[in-house]
Amino acid sequence: MSENSNMLLGVKDKPPVVNWILLAIQHVCAMFGATILVPIVVNTTVGSDVLSIPVALVTSGIGTLIYIACTRGRSPVYLGSSFAFIAPMVAGYAIAGKASVFTAIVFVGLMYVIISTIIRIVGKKWIDKVLPPVVVGPMIMIIGLSLAPTAIEEIGINAASVPMTNLIIAFVAFLSTAILAVRGKGLLRVIPFLIGIIIGYITAAILGVVDFFRSCKCTYY
């Protein structure tokens, strides 16, 4: 058995309580950031409030519940925003405005329903032939690399003067996450994203970037 074999769980299996909580927190951080990032990137790129972050969160939650109900819990998957549609939505807005984006989203949903019905009837082997790993892998890489400018912008590297604290925080968070993902043992290797967030936040607090009192509005009587 490998050193990480105890982290392989079936659909009906349950991890220890502590591991369960840590994995759940990591999943919430990952899905929340990914879900709200799509509206942020689209709105920033087109220069208008096309997509609503609250609507994205609510619809992703409803969609996830519907999916779990349809699969009877046999496929515990969270349905969040898709980065694959960022470029088409930006292009659609440039061509025909906000209405074209919403219309396209509706038609994409209908297309998903049609494809899922076909899969239910004839199976999924045809998808494996049309989209083998050699095709899916580069597609995912392209989507990820296309988001690199957003990461650079958030760090501030594209600005005329880059704050050194931003570079340090980004470097520490990235390096800690990468090291744990590659060299981590046991549970640490499974939650590198969560650990990276924690280490990055602690680093930011030490460097004085975190303002603990800005969002605290207290009223005294």
PDB file of C-alpha atoms in Angstrom:
ATOM      1  CA  MET A   1       0.000   0.000   0.000  1.00  0.00           C
ATOM      2  CA  SER A   2       1.219   3.515  -0.773  1.00  0.00           C
ATOM      3  CA  GLU A   3       1.708   6.130   1.916  1.00  0.00           C
ATOM      4  CA  ASN A   4      -1.415   7.949   0.751  1.00  0.00           C
ATOM      5  CA  SER A   5      -3.602   4.875   0.299  1.00  0.00           C
ATOM      6  CA  ASN A   6      -5.502   5.641   3.490  1.00  0.00           C
ATOM      7  CA  MET A   7      -6.722   8.854   1.836  1.00  0.00           C
ATOM      8  CA  LEU A   8      -8.467   6.988  -0.966  1.00  0.00           C
ATOM      9  CA  LEU A   9     -12.161   6.904  -0.101  1.00  0.00           C
ATOM     10  CA  GLY A  10     -15.200   5.490  -1.812  1.00  0.00           C
ATOM     11  CA  VAL A  11     -18.460   7.383  -2.236  1.00  0.00           C
ATOM     12  CA  LYS A  12     -19.933   5.743   0.871  1.00  0.00           C
ATOM     13  CA  ASP A  13     -16.765   6.004   2.964  1.00  0.00           C
ATOM     14  CA  LYS A  14     -16.253   8.702   5.586  1.00  0.00           C
ATOM     15  CA  PRO A  15     -12.851  10.071   6.636  1.00  0.00           C
ATOM     16  CA  PRO A  16     -11.985  10.727  10.278  1.00  0.00           C
ATOM     17  CA  VAL A  17     -13.787  13.763  11.688  1.00  0.00           C
ATOM     18  CA  VAL A  18     -10.730  16.043  11.754  1.00  0.00           C
ATOM     19  CA  ASN A  19      -9.752  15.132   8.191  1.00  0.00           C
ATOM     20  CA  TRP A  20     -13.373  15.548   7.126  1.00  0.00           C
ATOM     21  CA  ILE A  21     -13.533  19.086   8.529  1.00  0.00           C
ATOM     22  CA  LEU A  22     -10.210  20.121   6.966  1.00  0.00           C
ATOM     23  CA  LEU A  23     -11.159  18.706   3.571  1.00  0.00           C
ATOM     24  CA  ALA A  24     -14.538  20.434   3.764  1.00  0.00           C
ATOM     25  CA  ILE A  25     -12.955  23.810   4.599  1.00  0.00           C
ATOM     26  CA  GLN A  26     -10.490  23.450   1.733  1.00  0.00           C
ATOM     27  CA  HIS A  27     -13.305  22.576  -0.658  1.00  0.00           C
ATOM     28  CA  VAL A  28     -15.318  25.605   0.453  1.00  0.00           C
ATOM     29  CA  CYS A  29     -12.305  27.904  -0.068  1.00  0.00           C
ATOM     30  CA  ALA A  30     -11.583  26.423  -3.494  1.00  0.00           C
ATOM     31  CA  MET A  31     -15.165  26.434  -4.773  1.00  0.00           C
ATOM     32  CA  PHE A  32     -15.982  29.881  -3.385  1.00  0.00           C
ATOM     33  CA  GLY A  33     -12.944  31.486  -4.957  1.00  0.00           C
ATOM     34  CA  ALA A  34     -13.471  29.749  -8.289  1.00  0.00           C
ATOM     35  CA  THR A  35     -17.207  30.518  -8.407  1.00  0.00           C
ATOM     36  CA  ILE A  36     -16.878  34.253  -7.775  1.00  0.00           C
ATOM     37  CA  LEU A  37     -13.743  34.613  -9.920  1.00  0.00           C
ATOM     38  CA  VAL A  38     -15.612  34.021 -13.180  1.00  0.00           C
ATOM     39  CA  PRO A  39     -18.019  36.965 -12.690  1.00  0.00           C
ATOM     40  CA  ILE A  40     -15.118  39.125 -11.510  1.00  0.00           C
ATOM     41  CA  VAL A  41     -12.976  38.322 -14.561  1.00  0.00           C
ATOM     42  CA  VAL A  42     -15.863  38.771 -17.023  1.00  0.00           C
ATOM     43  CA  ASN A  43     -17.029  42.062 -15.476  1.00  0.00           C
ATOM     44  CA  THR A  44     -13.486  43.424 -15.267  1.00  0.00           C
ATOM     45  CA  THR A  45     -12.676  42.450 -18.854  1.00  0.00           C
ATOM     46  CA  VAL A  46     -15.786  43.964 -20.443  1.00  0.00           C
ATOM     47  CA  GLY A  47     -15.879  46.940 -18.085  1.00  0.00           C
ATOM     48  CA  SER A  48     -19.498  46.390 -17.039  1.00  0.00           C
ATOM     49  CA  ASP A  49     -21.487  44.458 -14.441  1.00  0.00           C
ATOM     50  CA  VAL A  50     -22.589  41.600 -16.675  1.00  0.00           C
ATOM     51  CA  LEU A  51     -22.614  38.770 -14.151  1.00  0.00           C
ATOM     52  CA  SER A  52     -23.725  38.957 -10.523  1.00  0.00           C
ATOM     53  CA  ILE A  53     -21.608  37.265  -7.852  1.00  0.00           C
ATOM     54  CA  PRO A  54     -24.587  36.571  -5.511  1.00  0.00           C
ATOM     55  CA  VAL A  55     -26.545  35.063  -8.406  1.00  0.00           C
ATOM     56  CA  ALA A  56     -23.545  32.899  -9.336  1.00  0.00           C
ATOM     57  CA  LEU A  57     -23.303  31.574  -5.768  1.00  0.00           C
ATOM     58  CA  VAL A  58     -27.048  30.903  -5.430  1.00  0.00           C
ATOM     59  CA  THR A  59     -27.406  29.190  -8.809  1.00  0.00           C
ATOM     60  CA  SER A  60     -24.294  27.081  -8.233  1.00  0.00           C
ATOM     61  CA  GLY A  61     -25.754  25.904  -4.926  1.00  0.00           C
ATOM     62  CA  ILE A  62     -29.139  25.101  -6.461  1.00  0.00           C
ATOM     63  CA  GLY A  63     -27.470  23.358  -9.395  1.00  0.00           C
ATOM     64  CA  THR A  64     -25.347  21.267  -7.026  1.00  0.00           C
ATOM     65  CA  LEU A  65     -28.406  20.168  -5.025  1.00  0.00           C
ATOM     66  CA  ILE A  66     -30.241  19.230  -8.238  1.00  0.00           C
ATOM     67  CA  TYR A  67     -27.214  17.277  -9.442  1.00  0.00           C
ATOM     68  CA  ILE A  68     -26.864  15.386  -6.161  1.00  0.00           C
ATOM     69  CA  ALA A  69     -30.594  14.573  -6.232  1.00  0.00           C
ATOM     70  CA  CYS A  70     -30.424  13.345  -9.841  1.00  0.00           C
ATOM     71  CA  THR A  71     -27.357  11.175  -9.177  1.00  0.00           C
ATOM     72  CA  ARG A  72     -28.737  10.045  -5.784  1.00  0.00           C
ATOM     73  CA  GLY A  73     -25.510  11.075  -4.112  1.00  0.00           C
ATOM     74  CA  ARG A  74     -23.404   8.637  -6.114  1.00  0.00           C
ATOM     75  CA  SER A  75     -21.264  11.437  -7.568  1.00  0.00           C
ATOM     76  CA  PRO A  76     -20.439  14.029  -4.876  1.00  0.00           C
ATOM     77  CA  VAL A  77     -19.515  16.905  -7.184  1.00  0.00           C
ATOM     78  CA  TYR A  78     -19.889  20.648  -6.699  1.00  0.00           C
ATOM     79  CA  LEU A  79     -21.143  22.570  -9.741  1.00  0.00           C
ATOM     80  CA  GLY A  80     -19.505  25.974  -9.849  1.00  0.00           C
ATOM     81  CA  SER A  81     -18.699  28.576 -12.473  1.00  0.00           C
ATOM     82  CA  SER A  82     -16.906  27.328 -15.578  1.00  0.00           C
ATOM     83  CA  PHE A  83     -13.746  29.088 -16.711  1.00  0.00           C
ATOM     84  CA  ALA A  84     -14.209  27.604 -20.178  1.00  0.00           C
ATOM     85  CA  PHE A  85     -16.973  30.123 -20.904  1.00  0.00           C
ATOM     86  CA  ILE A  86     -15.106  33.293 -19.924  1.00  0.00           C
ATOM     87  CA  ALA A  87     -13.764  34.003 -23.418  1.00  0.00           C
ATOM     88  CA  PRO A  88     -17.091  33.229 -25.191  1.00  0.00           C
ATOM     89  CA  MET A  89     -18.998  35.485 -22.773  1.00  0.00           C
ATOM     90  CA  VAL A  90     -16.539  38.331 -23.265  1.00  0.00           C
ATOM     91  CA  ALA A  91     -16.724  37.907 -27.047  1.00  0.00           C
ATOM     92  CA  GLY A  92     -20.529  37.700 -26.927  1.00  0.00           C
ATOM     93  CA  TYR A  93     -20.763  40.903 -24.917  1.00  0.00           C
ATOM     94  CA  ALA A  94     -18.495  42.696 -27.383  1.00  0.00           C
ATOM     95  CA  ILE A  95     -20.694  41.585 -30.298  1.00  0.00           C
ATOM     96  CA  ALA A  96     -24.248  41.955 -28.976  1.00  0.00           C
ATOM     97  CA  GLY A  97     -24.144  43.168 -25.386  1.00  0.00           C
ATOM     98  CA  LYS A  98     -25.415  41.713 -22.105  1.00  0.00           C
ATOM     99  CA  ALA A  99     -28.511  40.059 -23.611  1.00  0.00           C
ATOM    100  CA  SER A 100     -26.371  37.825 -25.827  1.00  0.00           C
ATOM    101  CA  VAL A 101     -24.431  36.578 -22.797  1.00  0.00           C
ATOM    102  CA  PHE A 102     -27.597  35.572 -20.922  1.00  0.00           C
ATOM    103  CA  THR A 103     -29.095  33.958 -24.027  1.00  0.00           C
ATOM    104  CA  ALA A 104     -25.917  31.960 -24.589  1.00  0.00           C
ATOM    105  CA  ILE A 105     -25.925  30.781 -20.963  1.00  0.00           C
ATOM    106  CA  VAL A 106     -29.491  29.482 -21.356  1.00  0.00           C
ATOM    107  CA  PHE A 107     -28.620  27.624 -24.552  1.00  0.00           C
ATOM    108  CA  VAL A 108     -25.509  26.118 -22.950  1.00  0.00           C
ATOM    109  CA  GLY A 109     -27.702  24.777 -20.149  1.00  0.00           C
ATOM    110  CA  LEU A 110     -30.109  23.256 -22.675  1.00  0.00           C
ATOM    111  CA  MET A 111     -27.158  21.709 -24.526  1.00  0.00           C
ATOM    112  CA  TYR A 112     -25.991  20.116 -21.280  1.00  0.00           C
ATOM    113  CA  VAL A 113     -29.456  18.610 -20.806  1.00  0.00           C
ATOM    114  CA  ILE A 114     -29.433  17.202 -24.349  1.00  0.00           C
ATOM    115  CA  ILE A 115     -25.942  15.709 -24.004  1.00  0.00           C
ATOM    116  CA  SER A 116     -26.740  14.217 -20.601  1.00  0.00           C
ATOM    117  CA  THR A 117     -29.845  12.595 -22.077  1.00  0.00           C
ATOM    118  CA  ILE A 118     -27.786  11.101 -24.913  1.00  0.00           C
ATOM    119  CA  ILE A 119     -25.240   9.776 -22.417  1.00  0.00           C
ATOM    120  CA  ARG A 120     -28.004   8.206 -20.357  1.00  0.00           C
ATOM    121  CA  ILE A 121     -29.338   6.422 -23.448  1.00  0.00           C
ATOM    122  CA  VAL A 122     -26.182   5.356 -25.323  1.00  0.00           C
ATOM    123  CA  GLY A 123     -23.472   5.593 -22.648  1.00  0.00           C
ATOM    124  CA  LYS A 124     -20.301   7.699 -22.475  1.00  0.00           C
ATOM    125  CA  LYS A 125     -17.831   5.733 -24.581  1.00  0.00           C
ATOM    126  CA  TRP A 126     -18.301   8.126 -27.501  1.00  0.00           C
ATOM    127  CA  ILE A 127     -17.158  11.021 -25.303  1.00  0.00           C
ATOM    128  CA  ASP A 128     -13.949   9.153 -24.471  1.00  0.00           C
ATOM    129  CA  LYS A 129     -13.278   8.872 -28.207  1.00  0.00           C
ATOM    130  CA  VAL A 130     -14.176  12.471 -29.049  1.00  0.00           C
ATOM    131  CA  LEU A 131     -12.397  13.941 -26.010  1.00  0.00           C
ATOM    132  CA  PRO A 132      -9.523  11.620 -25.029  1.00  0.00           C
ATOM    133  CA  PRO A 133      -7.074  12.675 -22.270  1.00  0.00           C
ATOM    134  CA  VAL A 134      -4.623  13.977 -24.895  1.00  0.00           C
ATOM    135  CA  VAL A 135      -7.269  16.549 -25.871  1.00  0.00           C
ATOM    136  CA  VAL A 136      -8.745  17.328 -22.453  1.00  0.00           C
ATOM    137  CA  GLY A 137      -5.324  17.873 -20.819  1.00  0.00           C
ATOM    138  CA  PRO A 138      -4.155  20.693 -23.120  1.00  0.00           C
ATOM    139  CA  MET A 139      -7.628  22.280 -22.965  1.00  0.00           C
ATOM    140  CA  ILE A 140      -7.430  22.488 -19.170  1.00  0.00           C
ATOM    141  CA  MET A 141      -3.874  23.854 -19.383  1.00  0.00           C
ATOM    142  CA  ILE A 142      -4.966  26.566 -21.820  1.00  0.00           C
ATOM    143  CA  ILE A 143      -7.851  27.590 -19.555  1.00  0.00           C
ATOM    144  CA  GLY A 144      -5.524  27.783 -16.573  1.00  0.00           C
ATOM    145  CA  LEU A 145      -2.817  29.710 -18.415  1.00  0.00           C
ATOM    146  CA  SER A 146      -5.397  32.156 -19.757  1.00  0.00           C
ATOM    147  CA  LEU A 147      -6.079  33.162 -16.141  1.00  0.00           C
ATOM    148  CA  ALA A 148      -2.424  34.013 -15.514  1.00  0.00           C
ATOM    149  CA  PRO A 149      -2.946  37.700 -16.403  1.00  0.00           C
ATOM    150  CA  THR A 150      -5.640  37.899 -13.710  1.00  0.00           C
ATOM    151  CA  ALA A 151      -3.251  36.494 -11.103  1.00  0.00           C
ATOM    152  CA  ILE A 152      -0.553  38.924 -12.218  1.00  0.00           C
ATOM    153  CA  GLU A 153      -3.004  41.815 -11.989  1.00  0.00           C
ATOM    154  CA  GLU A 154      -4.135  40.805  -8.494  1.00  0.00           C
ATOM    155  CA  ILE A 155      -0.530  40.631  -7.319  1.00  0.00           C
ATOM    156  CA  GLY A 156       0.151  44.034  -8.868  1.00  0.00           C
ATOM    157  CA  ILE A 157       3.029  42.965 -11.105  1.00  0.00           C
ATOM    158  CA  ASN A 158       1.579  44.846 -14.078  1.00  0.00           C
ATOM    159  CA  ALA A 159       1.541  48.125 -12.131  1.00  0.00           C
ATOM    160  CA  ALA A 160       4.173  50.822 -12.521  1.00  0.00           C
ATOM    161  CA  SER A 161       5.358  50.240  -8.962  1.00  0.00           C
ATOM    162  CA  VAL A 162       4.966  46.776  -7.480  1.00  0.00           C
ATOM    163  CA  PRO A 163       4.698  46.659  -3.666  1.00  0.00           C
ATOM    164  CA  MET A 164       7.355  44.281  -2.341  1.00  0.00           C
ATOM    165  CA  THR A 165       4.884  42.943   0.231  1.00  0.00           C
ATOM    166  CA  ASN A 166       2.609  41.716  -2.580  1.00  0.00           C
ATOM    167  CA  LEU A 167       5.462  39.780  -4.159  1.00  0.00           C
ATOM    168  CA  ILE A 168       6.497  38.233  -0.848  1.00  0.00           C
ATOM    169  CA  ILE A 169       2.945  37.136   0.039  1.00  0.00           C
ATOM    170  CA  ALA A 170       2.323  35.677  -3.424  1.00  0.00           C
ATOM    171  CA  PHE A 171       5.673  33.869  -3.439  1.00  0.00           C
ATOM    172  CA  VAL A 172       5.234  32.405   0.051  1.00  0.00           C
ATOM    173  CA  ALA A 173       1.650  31.251  -0.631  1.00  0.00           C
ATOM    174  CA  PHE A 174       2.554  29.694  -3.990  1.00  0.00           C
ATOM    175  CA  LEU A 175       5.735  28.041  -2.761  1.00  0.00           C
ATOM    176  CA  SER A 176       4.129  26.529   0.347  1.00  0.00           C
ATOM    177  CA  THR A 177       1.216  25.170  -1.710  1.00  0.00           C
ATOM    178  CA  ALA A 178       3.514  23.714  -4.383  1.00  0.00           C
ATOM    179  CA  ILE A 179       5.876  22.082  -1.873  1.00  0.00           C
ATOM    180  CA  LEU A 180       3.031  20.433   0.034  1.00  0.00           C
ATOM    181  CA  ALA A 181       1.376  19.234  -3.194  1.00  0.00           C
ATOM    182  CA  VAL A 182       4.613  17.596  -4.358  1.00  0.00           C
ATOM    183  CA  ARG A 183       6.444  16.667  -1.156  1.00  0.00           C
ATOM    184  CA  GLY A 184       3.712  16.577   1.460  1.00  0.00           C
ATOM    185  CA  LYS A 185       2.927  13.410   3.387  1.00  0.00           C
ATOM    186  CA  GLY A 186      -0.481  11.980   4.274  1.00  0.00           C
ATOM    187  CA  LEU A 187      -3.180  14.556   4.933  1.00  0.00           C
ATOM    188  CA  LEU A 188      -0.886  17.536   4.247  1.00  0.00           C
ATOM    189  CA  ARG A 189      -0.536  16.427   0.647  1.00  0.00           C
ATOM    190  CA  VAL A 190      -4.310  16.388   0.263  1.00  0.00           C
ATOM    191  CA  ILE A 191      -4.925  19.896   1.664  1.00  0.00           C
ATOM    192  CA  PRO A 192      -2.087  22.000   0.173  1.00  0.00           C
ATOM    193  CA  PHE A 193      -4.524  24.662  -1.018  1.00  0.00           C
ATOM    194  CA  LEU A 194      -5.898  25.228   2.494  1.00  0.00           C
ATOM    195  CA  ILE A 195      -2.425  25.317   4.034  1.00  0.00           C
ATOM    196  CA  GLY A 196      -1.280  27.746   1.338  1.00  0.00           C
ATOM    197  CA  ILE A 197      -4.169  30.085   2.172  1.00  0.00           C
ATOM    198  CA  ILE A 198      -3.374  29.935   5.894  1.00  0.00           C
ATOM    199  CA  ILE A 199       0.363  30.515   5.417  1.00  0.00           C
ATOM    200  CA  GLY A 200      -0.307  33.326   2.933  1.00  0.00           C
ATOM    201  CA  TYR A 201      -2.744  34.987   5.337  1.00  0.00           C
ATOM    202  CA  ILE A 202      -0.315  34.728   8.253  1.00  0.00           C
ATOM    203  CA  THR A 203       2.427  36.207   6.073  1.00  0.00           C
ATOM    204  CA  ALA A 204       0.145  39.073   5.055  1.00  0.00           C
ATOM    205  CA  ALA A 205      -0.748  39.732   8.704  1.00  0.00           C
ATOM    206  CA  ILE A 206       2.928  39.781   9.714  1.00  0.00           C
ATOM    207  CA  LEU A 207       3.723  42.244   6.924  1.00  0.00           C
ATOM    208  CA  GLY A 208       0.883  44.501   8.054  1.00  0.00           C
ATOM    209  CA  VAL A 209      -1.246  44.075   4.943  1.00  0.00           C
ATOM    210  CA  VAL A 210      -4.270  42.705   6.800  1.00  0.00           C
ATOM    211  CA  ASP A 211      -6.476  45.370   8.364  1.00  0.00           C
ATOM    212  CA  PHE A 212      -8.328  43.696  11.227  1.00  0.00           C
ATOM    213  CA  PHE A 213     -10.417  46.771  12.081  1.00  0.00           C
ATOM    214  CA  ARG A 214     -11.457  48.200   8.700  1.00  0.00           C
ATOM    215  CA  SER A 215     -14.551  46.006   8.312  1.00  0.00           C
ATOM    216  CA  CYS A 216     -15.494  46.197  11.978  1.00  0.00           C
ATOM    217  CA  LYS A 217     -18.128  48.875  12.494  1.00  0.00           C
ATOM    218  CA  CYS A 218     -19.163  48.890  16.128  1.00  0.00           C
ATOM    219  CA  THR A 219     -21.825  51.107  17.640  1.00  0.00           C
ATOM    220  CA  TYR A 220     -21.650  51.902  21.323  1.00  0.00           C
ATOM    221  CA  TYR A 221     -24.587  53.076  23.415  1.00  0.00           C
TER     222      TYR A 221
END
